[in-house]
Short mmCIF file of C-alpha atoms in Angstrom, two decimals:
data_model
loop_
_atom_site.label_atom_id
_atom_site.label_comp_id
_atom_site.label_asym_id
_atom_site.label_seq_id
_atom_site.Cartn_x
_atom_site.Cartn_y
_atom_site.Cartn_z
CA MET O 30 -10.89 -11.18 -4.84
CA ASP O 31 -10.59 -12.69 -8.28
CA PRO O 32 -10.12 -16.47 -7.91
CA ASN O 33 -9.55 -16.92 -11.67
CA ARG O 34 -6.60 -14.64 -12.28
CA ARG O 35 -4.22 -15.06 -9.41
CA LEU O 36 -0.90 -14.89 -11.26
CA GLY O 37 -2.71 -16.11 -14.36
CA GLU O 38 -3.54 -19.45 -12.79
CA SER O 39 -6.85 -21.04 -11.82
CA ILE O 40 -6.10 -21.08 -8.12
CA TYR O 41 -9.14 -21.21 -5.86
CA PRO O 42 -8.64 -20.72 -2.14
CA PRO O 43 -10.15 -23.86 -0.61
CA ASP O 44 -12.84 -21.98 1.28
CA PHE O 45 -13.71 -19.35 -1.38
CA TYR O 46 -17.21 -20.65 -2.08
CA GLU O 47 -17.85 -21.19 1.62
CA LEU O 48 -18.09 -17.39 1.85
CA PHE O 49 -21.39 -17.49 0.01
CA ARG O 50 -23.15 -20.14 2.05
CA ASP O 51 -25.63 -19.37 4.80
CA GLY O 52 -24.06 -19.38 8.24
CA SER O 53 -20.47 -19.11 7.01
CA ALA O 54 -18.03 -17.77 9.56
CA TRP O 55 -17.81 -14.11 8.58
CA GLN O 56 -21.04 -12.64 9.93
CA GLN O 57 -19.43 -9.62 11.57
CA ALA O 58 -17.10 -8.87 8.67
CA ALA O 59 -19.97 -9.19 6.19
CA GLU O 60 -21.86 -6.46 8.02
CA GLY O 61 -19.06 -4.05 7.17
CA VAL O 62 -18.82 -5.02 3.49
CA HIS O 63 -20.90 -2.76 1.23
CA VAL O 64 -20.04 -4.11 -2.23
CA VAL O 65 -18.63 -7.35 -3.66
CA ILE O 66 -16.84 -6.78 -6.99
CA LEU O 67 -16.97 -9.73 -9.39
CA TYR O 68 -14.75 -10.13 -12.44
CA LEU O 69 -16.19 -10.40 -15.93
CA SER O 70 -14.11 -13.50 -16.66
CA TRP O 71 -15.43 -15.29 -13.56
CA ILE O 72 -19.04 -14.39 -14.36
CA GLU O 73 -18.64 -15.54 -17.97
CA SER O 74 -17.41 -18.96 -16.84
CA HIS O 75 -20.03 -19.45 -14.11
CA HIS O 76 -23.20 -17.66 -15.23
CA ASN O 77 -24.99 -20.81 -16.38
CA THR O 78 -24.47 -22.70 -13.13
CA ALA O 79 -26.68 -23.11 -10.08
CA GLU O 80 -23.67 -21.95 -8.10
CA PHE O 81 -23.78 -18.53 -9.78
CA ARG O 82 -27.42 -18.02 -8.87
CA SER O 83 -26.74 -19.15 -5.31
CA ILE O 84 -23.83 -16.75 -4.91
CA ILE O 85 -25.78 -13.75 -6.24
CA GLU O 86 -28.70 -14.58 -3.96
CA ASN O 87 -26.44 -15.02 -0.93
CA ILE O 88 -24.58 -11.76 -1.49
CA GLN O 89 -27.81 -9.80 -1.79
CA SER O 90 -29.41 -11.57 1.18
CA ARG O 91 -26.62 -10.14 3.32
CA GLY O 92 -27.49 -6.60 2.21
CA ILE O 93 -24.30 -6.41 0.13
CA ALA O 94 -24.44 -4.79 -3.30
CA ILE O 95 -22.95 -6.29 -6.48
CA ALA O 96 -20.52 -4.70 -8.91
CA PHE O 97 -18.50 -6.14 -11.75
CA GLU O 98 -15.16 -5.11 -13.19
CA ALA O 99 -14.23 -5.29 -16.88
CA GLY O 100 -12.27 -3.44 -19.53
CA PRO O 101 -14.50 -0.87 -21.27
CA LEU O 102 -12.65 -0.64 -24.61
CA THR O 103 -13.59 -2.47 -27.80
CA GLU O 104 -11.21 -5.29 -28.70
CA ARG O 105 -9.29 -4.99 -31.96
CA GLY O 106 -6.39 -7.14 -33.15
CA GLN O 107 -3.72 -7.47 -30.48
CA CYS O 108 -5.67 -5.03 -28.31
CA ASN O 109 -7.75 -7.61 -26.49
CA ALA O 110 -8.54 -8.83 -23.00
CA SER O 111 -6.12 -11.74 -23.18
CA THR O 112 -3.12 -9.45 -23.68
CA ILE O 113 -4.02 -5.99 -22.34
CA GLU O 114 -6.13 -5.20 -19.30
CA GLY O 115 -8.70 -2.59 -20.27
CA PHE O 116 -9.94 -4.11 -23.53
CA SER O 117 -13.15 -6.14 -23.52
CA GLY O 118 -15.97 -3.95 -24.78
CA ALA O 119 -19.70 -3.40 -24.87
CA LYS O 120 -21.00 -6.87 -25.76
CA PRO O 121 -19.28 -8.78 -22.91
CA ALA O 122 -20.29 -6.08 -20.42
CA GLY O 123 -23.89 -6.11 -21.64
CA ASP O 124 -23.96 -9.91 -21.50
CA VAL O 125 -22.71 -9.91 -17.91
CA ALA O 126 -25.34 -7.36 -16.91
CA ASN O 127 -27.98 -9.67 -18.40
CA TYR O 128 -26.53 -12.71 -16.62
CA ILE O 129 -26.84 -10.90 -13.29
CA ALA O 130 -30.38 -9.74 -14.07
CA GLY O 131 -31.30 -13.25 -15.22
CA VAL O 132 -30.77 -14.72 -11.75
CA GLY O 133 -32.61 -11.90 -10.00
CA GLY O 134 -29.56 -9.82 -9.22
CA THR O 135 -29.29 -6.04 -9.17
CA LEU O 136 -26.13 -4.32 -10.37
CA TYR O 137 -24.96 -1.50 -8.13
CA ALA O 138 -21.92 -0.44 -10.19
CA TYR O 139 -19.81 -1.16 -13.24
CA GLU O 140 -16.08 -0.66 -12.67
CA LEU O 141 -14.35 0.50 -15.87
CA GLU O 142 -11.09 -1.40 -15.53
CA HIS O 143 -7.94 0.42 -16.70
CA GLY O 144 -9.41 1.65 -19.98
CA PHE O 145 -7.56 4.97 -19.99
CA GLY O 146 -4.31 3.37 -18.86
CA ALA O 147 -4.59 0.57 -21.43
CA ALA O 148 -4.91 2.95 -24.37
CA THR O 149 -2.34 5.44 -23.07
CA TYR O 150 0.70 3.39 -22.00
CA ASN O 151 0.54 0.08 -23.89
CA ASP O 152 1.29 -1.06 -27.45
CA PRO O 153 1.34 2.00 -29.76
CA ALA O 154 -1.16 0.24 -32.02
CA CYS O 155 -3.65 0.29 -29.12
CA ARG O 156 -3.25 3.92 -28.12
CA MET O 157 -5.99 6.51 -28.38
CA SER O 158 -6.54 10.06 -27.24
CA PRO O 159 -8.34 10.55 -23.90
CA LEU O 160 -11.42 11.78 -25.76
CA ALA O 161 -11.45 8.71 -28.04
CA ILE O 162 -11.05 6.44 -25.01
CA ALA O 163 -14.04 8.05 -23.31
CA GLN O 164 -16.13 7.77 -26.49
CA ASP O 165 -15.33 4.06 -26.82
CA ALA O 166 -16.04 3.47 -23.12
CA ALA O 167 -19.38 5.28 -23.46
CA ASN O 168 -20.65 2.47 -25.70
CA THR O 169 -19.88 -0.08 -22.98
CA ILE O 170 -21.48 2.08 -20.31
CA GLN O 171 -24.62 2.35 -22.44
CA ALA O 172 -24.75 -1.43 -22.85
CA VAL O 173 -24.80 -1.82 -19.07
CA TRP O 174 -27.33 0.99 -18.57
CA GLU O 175 -29.72 -0.71 -21.00
CA VAL O 176 -30.05 -3.47 -18.40
CA PHE O 177 -29.44 -1.50 -15.20
CA PRO O 178 -30.14 2.21 -15.87
CA GLU O 179 -29.39 3.18 -12.26
CA ALA O 180 -25.97 1.50 -12.09
CA LYS O 181 -23.10 3.71 -11.00
CA MET O 182 -20.07 4.15 -13.25
CA GLY O 183 -16.51 4.67 -12.06
CA LEU O 184 -12.92 4.23 -13.16
CA ILE O 185 -10.23 1.90 -11.84
CA GLU O 186 -6.88 3.39 -12.85
CA THR O 187 -3.30 3.77 -11.70
CA ALA O 188 -2.67 6.97 -13.71
CA ASN O 189 1.01 6.67 -12.75
CA LEU O 190 -0.02 8.36 -9.48
CA ASP O 191 -0.16 11.68 -11.33
CA VAL O 192 -2.84 14.30 -10.64
CA LYS O 193 -2.54 15.89 -14.09
CA THR O 194 -3.19 12.54 -15.75
CA VAL O 195 -6.22 11.92 -13.54
CA ALA O 196 -7.55 15.39 -14.41
CA THR O 197 -7.13 14.78 -18.15
CA TRP O 198 -9.01 11.49 -17.98
CA MET O 199 -11.78 12.86 -15.79
CA ASP O 200 -12.19 15.83 -18.14
CA ALA O 201 -12.54 13.51 -21.14
CA TYR O 202 -15.14 11.38 -19.35
CA ARG O 203 -17.16 14.45 -18.37
CA GLU O 204 -17.03 15.88 -21.89
CA VAL O 205 -18.35 12.68 -23.45
CA MET O 206 -20.83 11.64 -20.76
CA GLY O 207 -22.05 15.12 -19.87
CA ARG O 208 -21.44 14.55 -16.17
CA GLU O 209 -18.73 13.52 -13.74
CA MET O 210 -18.10 9.85 -13.10
CA ASP O 211 -19.58 8.50 -9.87
CA TYR O 212 -16.21 7.55 -8.37
CA PHE O 213 -12.51 7.13 -9.08
CA HIS O 214 -10.77 4.04 -7.66
CA LEU O 215 -6.99 4.26 -7.45
CA ASP O 216 -5.10 1.03 -8.14
CA ILE O 217 -1.83 1.75 -6.36
CA SER O 218 1.70 1.03 -7.48
CA TYR O 219 3.11 0.38 -4.03
CA TYR O 220 6.63 0.15 -5.40
CA ARG O 221 6.65 3.94 -5.73
CA ILE O 222 8.53 5.37 -2.76
CA ASP O 223 6.12 8.31 -2.54
CA TRP O 224 2.93 6.35 -3.18
CA ALA O 225 1.08 7.64 -0.12
CA GLN O 226 1.81 11.32 -0.80
CA ARG O 227 0.82 10.94 -4.45
CA ALA O 228 -2.36 9.04 -3.57
CA LYS O 229 -3.37 11.78 -1.12
CA GLU O 230 -2.88 14.42 -3.83
CA ILE O 231 -5.15 12.43 -6.14
CA GLU O 232 -7.73 11.92 -3.38
CA ASP O 233 -7.86 15.65 -2.68
CA TYR O 234 -8.22 16.46 -6.38
CA VAL O 235 -10.92 13.87 -7.09
CA LYS O 236 -12.97 15.01 -4.10
CA SER O 237 -12.58 18.66 -5.15
CA ARG O 238 -14.64 17.75 -8.22
CA GLY O 239 -17.40 16.22 -6.12
CA VAL O 240 -16.40 12.69 -7.12
CA GLU O 241 -16.01 9.90 -4.56
CA PHE O 242 -12.50 8.50 -4.14
CA GLY O 243 -11.51 4.91 -3.43
CA ILE O 244 -8.23 3.07 -2.99
CA PHE O 245 -7.09 -0.55 -3.31
CA TYR O 246 -5.15 -2.06 -0.42
CA PHE O 247 -3.17 -5.27 -0.98
CA GLY O 248 0.17 -6.91 -0.24
CA ASP O 249 3.02 -7.83 -2.58
CA VAL O 250 3.09 -10.56 -5.20
CA ASP O 251 6.23 -12.08 -3.67
CA ASP O 252 4.98 -12.18 -0.07
CA GLY O 253 5.74 -15.64 1.27
CA SER O 254 2.71 -16.46 3.41
CA ASP O 255 -0.84 -15.47 4.29
CA GLU O 256 0.42 -13.68 7.38
CA GLU O 257 3.07 -11.69 5.51
CA TRP O 258 0.62 -10.57 2.81
CA LEU O 259 -2.04 -9.58 5.35
CA GLU O 260 0.42 -7.74 7.58
CA ARG O 261 1.73 -5.75 4.63
CA THR O 262 -1.79 -4.85 3.57
CA GLU O 263 -2.60 -3.59 7.05
CA GLN O 264 0.62 -1.60 7.19
CA ARG O 265 -0.45 0.14 4.01
CA PHE O 266 -3.91 1.15 5.11
CA VAL O 267 -2.48 2.41 8.40
CA GLU O 268 0.24 4.31 6.55
CA TYR O 269 -2.22 5.98 4.22
CA GLU O 270 -5.04 6.79 6.62
CA VAL O 271 -3.13 7.44 9.86
CA LEU O 272 0.31 8.68 8.80
CA HIS O 273 -0.80 10.61 5.71
CA GLY O 274 -4.34 11.58 6.62
CA GLY O 275 -6.10 9.75 3.79
CA GLN O 276 -9.90 9.59 4.06
CA PRO O 277 -11.09 7.44 1.16
CA ASP O 278 -14.81 7.15 0.54
CA HIS O 279 -14.35 3.56 -0.64
CA VAL O 280 -11.77 0.96 0.35
CA MET O 281 -11.14 -2.16 -1.73
CA LEU O 282 -9.43 -5.05 0.07
CA HIS O 283 -8.29 -7.11 -2.86
CA SER O 284 -5.83 -9.79 -3.94
CA TRP O 285 -4.80 -11.34 -7.22
CA HIS O 286 -1.63 -12.73 -5.61
CA PRO O 287 -0.90 -16.27 -4.34
CA TYR O 288 -1.92 -15.17 -0.83
CA PRO O 289 -3.96 -15.21 1.28
CA MET O 290 -5.11 -18.78 0.78
CA ARG O 291 -7.77 -18.72 3.49
CA PHE O 292 -10.87 -16.61 3.79
CA LEU O 293 -12.40 -18.10 6.92
CA PRO O 294 -13.04 -17.93 9.79
CA GLU O 295 -13.10 -14.22 10.51
CA THR O 296 -12.01 -14.80 14.11
CA GLU O 297 -8.70 -16.38 13.12
CA PRO O 298 -5.67 -14.17 12.35
CA GLY O 299 -4.23 -14.97 8.94
CA THR O 300 -7.54 -15.04 7.05
CA PHE O 301 -8.92 -12.53 4.56
CA THR O 302 -12.10 -11.95 6.54
CA ASN O 303 -10.04 -11.28 9.67
CA LEU O 304 -8.30 -8.53 7.68
CA ILE O 305 -11.73 -7.04 7.01
CA LEU O 306 -12.35 -7.00 10.76
CA ARG O 307 -8.96 -5.38 11.30
CA TYR O 308 -9.97 -2.59 8.95
CA LEU O 309 -13.38 -2.25 10.61
CA ARG O 310 -11.91 -1.70 14.09
CA PRO O 311 -13.05 1.57 15.72
CA ARG O 312 -10.72 4.52 15.22
CA SER O 313 -8.82 6.15 18.07
CA MET O 314 -7.95 9.82 18.60
CA LEU O 315 -4.78 11.26 20.10
CA ASN O 316 -3.51 14.77 20.74
CA VAL O 317 -0.22 16.23 21.95
CA HIS O 318 1.04 19.60 23.13
CA THR O 319 4.05 20.83 25.03
CA ALA O 320 4.25 22.65 28.34
CA GLY O 321 7.80 23.60 29.20
CA GLN O 322 9.86 20.41 29.12
CA THR O 323 6.88 18.06 29.06
CA ALA O 324 4.67 16.57 26.38
CA GLN O 325 1.02 16.06 27.30
CA GLY O 326 -2.10 14.76 25.65
CA VAL O 327 -5.17 12.54 25.76
CA LEU O 328 -6.03 9.26 24.01
CA GLN O 329 -9.72 8.62 23.26
CA ASP O 330 -11.89 6.36 21.17
CA GLU O 331 -13.92 7.78 18.28
CA ASP O 332 -16.82 8.55 20.65
CA GLY O 333 -14.62 10.61 22.94
CA ASN O 334 -14.29 8.02 25.70
CA PRO O 335 -10.89 7.83 27.42
CA ILE O 336 -8.58 4.91 26.60
CA ALA O 337 -6.74 3.90 29.76
CA ASN O 338 -3.65 1.73 30.26
CA ALA O 339 -2.53 2.16 26.66
CA LEU O 340 1.02 2.60 25.38
CA VAL O 341 1.90 6.02 23.94
CA GLN O 342 5.30 6.66 22.39
CA ILE O 343 6.82 10.12 22.08
CA LYS O 344 9.23 10.65 19.19
CA VAL O 345 10.93 13.59 17.53
CA ARG O 346 11.52 14.03 13.80
CA PRO O 347 13.72 16.95 12.70
CA ILE O 348 12.27 19.07 9.92
CA SER O 349 15.31 21.29 9.48
CA GLY O 350 18.99 20.47 9.81
CA GLU O 351 20.68 17.21 8.88
CA GLY O 352 18.47 14.86 10.89
CA VAL O 353 19.15 12.43 13.73
CA PHE O 354 20.52 8.90 13.76
CA ALA O 355 17.59 6.50 13.62
CA GLU O 356 16.89 2.87 12.81
CA TYR O 357 15.15 1.72 9.64
CA THR O 358 14.02 -1.89 10.08
CA VAL O 359 12.24 -4.60 8.14
CA SER O 360 11.54 -8.20 9.19
CA GLY O 361 10.27 -11.22 7.33
CA THR O 362 10.99 -14.74 6.17
CA VAL O 363 13.94 -15.71 3.97
CA PRO O 364 12.57 -16.93 0.60
CA GLU O 365 12.76 -20.69 0.16
CA ASP O 366 14.88 -20.43 -2.99
CA ALA O 367 17.39 -17.88 -1.61
CA THR O 368 20.91 -18.95 -0.65
CA PHE O 369 22.69 -15.63 -0.09
CA ALA O 370 21.95 -11.91 0.20
CA ASP O 371 23.48 -8.46 0.26
CA VAL O 372 22.40 -5.12 1.71
CA GLY O 373 22.85 -1.62 0.38
CA MET O 374 21.06 1.44 -0.92
CA ARG O 375 20.05 3.20 -4.12
CA ILE O 376 19.92 6.95 -4.71
CA ASN O 377 18.11 8.09 -7.88
CA LEU O 378 18.76 4.61 -9.24
CA GLU O 379 16.64 1.47 -9.80
CA CYS O 380 13.58 3.36 -8.63
CA ASP O 381 10.96 5.77 -9.90
CA CYS O 382 12.53 8.54 -7.82
CA VAL O 383 14.41 11.81 -8.23
CA GLY O 384 15.69 13.94 -5.37
CA THR O 385 18.59 15.35 -3.44
CA ALA O 386 20.17 13.22 -0.74
CA ASN O 387 22.30 13.97 2.30
CA LEU O 388 22.79 11.12 4.75
CA ALA O 389 25.27 9.14 6.81
CA LEU O 390 24.89 5.35 6.97
CA ASP O 391 26.27 4.32 10.37
CA GLN O 392 25.79 0.54 10.22
CA VAL O 393 23.72 -2.29 8.77
CA GLU O 394 22.82 -5.38 10.77
CA TYR O 395 21.24 -8.58 9.45
CA LEU O 396 20.16 -11.23 11.96
CA GLN O 397 18.27 -14.50 11.58
CA ALA O 398 16.49 -16.45 14.30
CA GLY O 399 19.11 -17.65 16.78
CA ASP O 400 21.90 -15.40 15.48
CA ALA O 401 24.20 -13.73 17.98
CA ASN O 402 26.38 -11.97 15.41
CA ASN O 403 25.70 -9.66 12.50
CA ARG O 404 25.95 -11.47 9.14
CA VAL O 405 26.81 -8.33 7.15
CA PRO O 406 30.58 -8.28 6.53
CA ASN O 407 32.08 -5.04 7.86
CA GLY O 408 28.57 -3.87 8.70
CA ARG O 409 29.86 -1.01 10.89
CA PHE O 410 32.43 0.25 8.35
CA SER O 411 35.14 -0.48 10.95
CA ASN O 412 37.44 -1.43 8.06
CA GLY O 413 36.41 1.48 5.91
CA LEU O 414 34.73 0.40 2.70
CA ASN O 415 36.39 -3.01 2.63
CA GLY O 416 33.85 -5.45 1.17
CA TRP O 417 31.46 -2.71 0.05
CA GLY O 418 30.82 -1.83 -3.59
CA VAL O 419 30.00 1.80 -4.37
CA TRP O 420 29.18 3.16 -7.84
CA GLY O 421 27.69 6.27 -9.38
CA ASN O 422 28.63 9.95 -9.47
CA ALA O 423 27.25 11.07 -6.09
CA GLU O 424 29.75 12.23 -3.45
CA THR O 425 30.68 9.50 -0.94
CA ASN O 426 33.23 9.50 1.88
CA LEU O 427 33.79 8.14 5.38
CA VAL O 428 32.51 10.46 8.11
CA ALA O 429 32.01 10.31 11.87
CA GLY O 430 28.98 8.23 12.77
CA ALA O 431 27.05 7.55 15.95
CA SER O 432 29.56 4.95 17.12
CA GLY O 433 32.52 5.06 14.72
CA ASN O 434 32.83 5.30 10.97
CA ALA O 435 29.83 6.03 8.77
CA LEU O 436 29.43 6.30 5.03
CA GLY O 437 28.47 9.84 4.06
CA ILE O 438 26.52 10.42 0.84
CA ARG O 439 25.59 13.66 -0.88
CA SER O 440 23.73 13.58 -4.17
CA ALA O 441 22.14 16.21 -6.37
CA ARG O 442 18.95 15.44 -8.30
CA ASN O 443 20.98 14.74 -11.45
CA GLN O 444 23.39 12.37 -9.70
CA PHE O 445 23.00 8.74 -8.64
CA MET O 446 24.61 6.22 -6.36
CA GLY O 447 24.44 2.49 -5.64
CA LEU O 448 25.84 0.58 -2.66
CA ASN O 449 26.13 -3.18 -2.11
CA SER O 450 27.70 -5.07 0.77
CA ALA O 451 29.66 -8.26 0.32
CA GLN O 452 27.35 -11.24 0.00
CA PHE O 453 26.52 -13.39 3.04
CA ALA O 454 24.81 -16.75 3.48
CA VAL O 455 21.13 -16.96 4.45
CA THR O 456 18.91 -19.82 5.60
CA PRO O 457 15.75 -20.42 3.53
CA GLY O 458 12.59 -20.26 5.63
CA SER O 459 14.30 -18.55 8.58
CA GLU O 460 12.90 -15.41 10.17
CA PHE O 461 15.14 -12.36 9.69
CA THR O 462 15.48 -8.71 10.71
CA VAL O 463 17.64 -6.17 8.91
CA THR O 464 18.33 -2.78 10.49
CA PHE O 465 19.91 0.24 8.82
CA THR O 466 21.12 2.91 11.26
CA ALA O 467 21.46 6.25 9.50
CA ARG O 468 21.17 9.99 9.85
CA VAL O 469 19.01 11.29 7.01
CA ASP O 470 18.48 14.94 6.15
CA PRO O 471 14.66 15.29 5.99
CA ARG O 472 15.01 16.95 2.58
CA SER O 473 16.28 13.59 1.25
CA GLN O 474 12.81 12.08 1.25
CA GLY O 475 11.92 10.49 -2.08
CA SER O 476 15.51 10.15 -3.30
CA GLY O 477 15.87 6.39 -2.93
CA TYR O 478 15.85 3.47 -0.53
CA PHE O 479 17.84 1.12 1.68
CA ASN O 480 17.63 -2.45 0.39
CA LEU O 481 18.08 -6.11 1.25
CA VAL O 482 18.36 -8.37 -1.81
CA PHE O 483 17.96 -12.14 -1.52
CA GLN O 484 19.61 -14.10 -4.33
CA ASN O 485 20.64 -17.51 -5.61
CA GLN O 486 22.91 -18.65 -8.42
CA SER O 487 20.24 -17.72 -10.98
CA GLY O 488 19.97 -14.11 -9.80
CA GLU O 489 17.78 -11.92 -7.62
CA VAL O 490 14.99 -13.70 -5.76
CA ARG O 491 13.40 -10.91 -3.76
CA ARG O 492 14.17 -7.33 -2.78
CA PHE O 493 13.04 -5.61 0.43
CA THR O 494 13.24 -1.82 0.46
CA LEU O 495 12.92 0.94 3.05
CA PRO O 496 12.37 4.51 1.80
CA ILE O 497 15.09 7.02 2.58
CA GLN O 498 13.38 9.67 4.71
CA GLY O 499 14.05 11.70 7.82
CA GLY O 500 14.26 9.47 10.87
CA GLU O 501 12.48 9.63 14.20
CA ALA O 502 14.26 9.47 17.55
CA MET O 503 12.42 7.85 20.46
CA MET O 504 12.10 10.27 23.39
CA ALA O 505 9.89 8.38 25.85
CA GLU O 506 7.19 5.76 26.34
CA THR O 507 4.34 6.02 28.80
CA ILE O 508 1.00 4.45 29.76
CA THR O 509 -2.21 6.47 29.74
CA ALA O 510 -4.04 7.19 32.99
CA ALA O 511 -7.66 6.30 33.76
CA ASP O 512 -8.83 9.47 31.99
CA GLY O 513 -6.74 8.66 28.90
CA SER O 514 -4.18 11.37 29.66
CA TYR O 515 -0.40 11.12 29.58
CA THR O 516 2.51 13.37 30.54
CA VAL O 517 6.19 12.72 29.81
CA GLU O 518 9.38 14.64 30.43
CA LEU O 519 11.28 15.54 27.29
CA GLY O 520 15.01 15.06 27.09
CA ILE O 521 17.45 16.95 24.91
CA LEU O 522 15.75 17.96 21.68
CA PRO O 523 17.45 18.57 18.31
CA GLN O 524 18.30 22.12 17.37
CA GLY O 525 16.04 23.83 14.87
CA GLU O 526 12.48 22.93 13.94
CA SER O 527 11.15 19.43 14.64
CA ALA O 528 7.89 17.54 14.74
CA LEU O 529 7.07 16.16 18.18
CA ILE O 530 5.11 12.97 17.56
CA ALA O 531 2.76 11.05 19.83
CA TRP O 532 1.98 7.54 18.62
CA PHE O 533 -0.52 4.95 19.85
CA PRO O 534 0.31 1.68 18.02
CA GLY O 535 -3.22 0.32 18.25
CA ASP O 536 -4.33 -3.16 19.31
CA ASP O 537 -6.84 -5.83 18.34
CA GLN O 538 -9.73 -3.53 19.27
CA LEU O 539 -8.57 -0.12 18.02
CA TRP O 540 -6.78 1.52 15.10
CA PRO O 541 -3.44 3.25 15.75
CA ALA O 542 -3.45 7.03 16.22
CA LEU O 543 -0.93 9.78 15.52
CA ALA O 544 -0.60 13.35 16.70
CA GLU O 545 2.08 15.93 15.90
CA THR O 546 3.03 19.40 17.02
CA LEU O 547 5.87 21.63 15.85
CA ILE O 548 8.61 22.60 18.27
CA ARG O 549 11.66 24.79 17.87
CA ARG O 550 14.86 24.74 19.94
#
């Protein structure tokens, strides 16, 4: 974590420096941490203090390696570290390497921070070709190697989640340096609907070149509490590694956001070190197969031992056809400065997304703590589209839903559509749940999102989104036997090809696990 640059403010979590004192309450989490990444700006402002020496000594006494992160490109004019991430250059990097060496530290790695991105996407006056970027960065690398010749070198980049861009940058680095980089760390744009699929494509490509792949996991800048930020971060590492099969060589748990504000103790939920323990939980393994009208399988830990008395859910997700009605839900806390909200959806609009869409929105329900009634006006479309605003050139009409009217939407890739409900009052600080019930053709994935937008008189305060993708219908829940096995009877299955899904949601001791098998009816 960078305590200097959280939203550009000098905000130090109260217990940040406690991390680096002997006996601090993260002994178990520390055993699973391999590298601590320090920021150039923090080192520059602390290198001449006794505190800096103490921190370096404490990190290394725990058997944890040290890396630092800094822009590799030479500053020039408006292309500088104060305005564009990626520009800093050889002298600051060399100085930092010397500061670390001067207190007896050893540098494990130098993280080249967004150099290629900085000189590709920013101010035209700062742009360079990939080859010129690599040549400039080589000077900074050499400055670090003069102090620590064994230090590893790797990139931190977003690359717009594009494999071709990653390939171009890696090629330029190899041409200039005469070898592949040691690793590629992907700094994710989690606002991309297809972030997990794109990240997996990049992981596979990077590894195909014999380069280690890493990924940053973090929450959102507008999360409203430690718990919300940490929960979102965990959702993301589960989504990537369990739902999409990601197997990163390196994982960076990182925040430059207002939260979390507590690091310690590791045993207390809601702290950063507890998140480390959550990631370090043992993995679980699950399988599923069908036999006639039953689904069967076994749940085990990573050593092959059975996991008894555990919940396993059986779901079905159509792969062909128009999908099944399913619920898409998000919960959270109403922002303190919000006074009203609306719900809706976007297709090929207000998103970095392009795709075809075919879906039927059956109803939308918004409830706060203590609510008995839905706050969304005409949330079931009982009065047609009264109170709803629809715009764009996609095809929309009322169709039969699961329990009455539904709003049908069909959109080609070159069409778009927006939908907003009438506004309704919300209570700042209250817990809420919003549920969209819809049938989504699985081929609609990546075309847009359902949304809840909190607002006040000044405008939008915060937007929650749920990707539009084929839904899953719950078939059964069961508890595993003493040998970890389970068997459930299957009900009526959708026509066509579907994925039969077994899901173990995990617990405080184990990661979740997923298994799928294809079925056809």
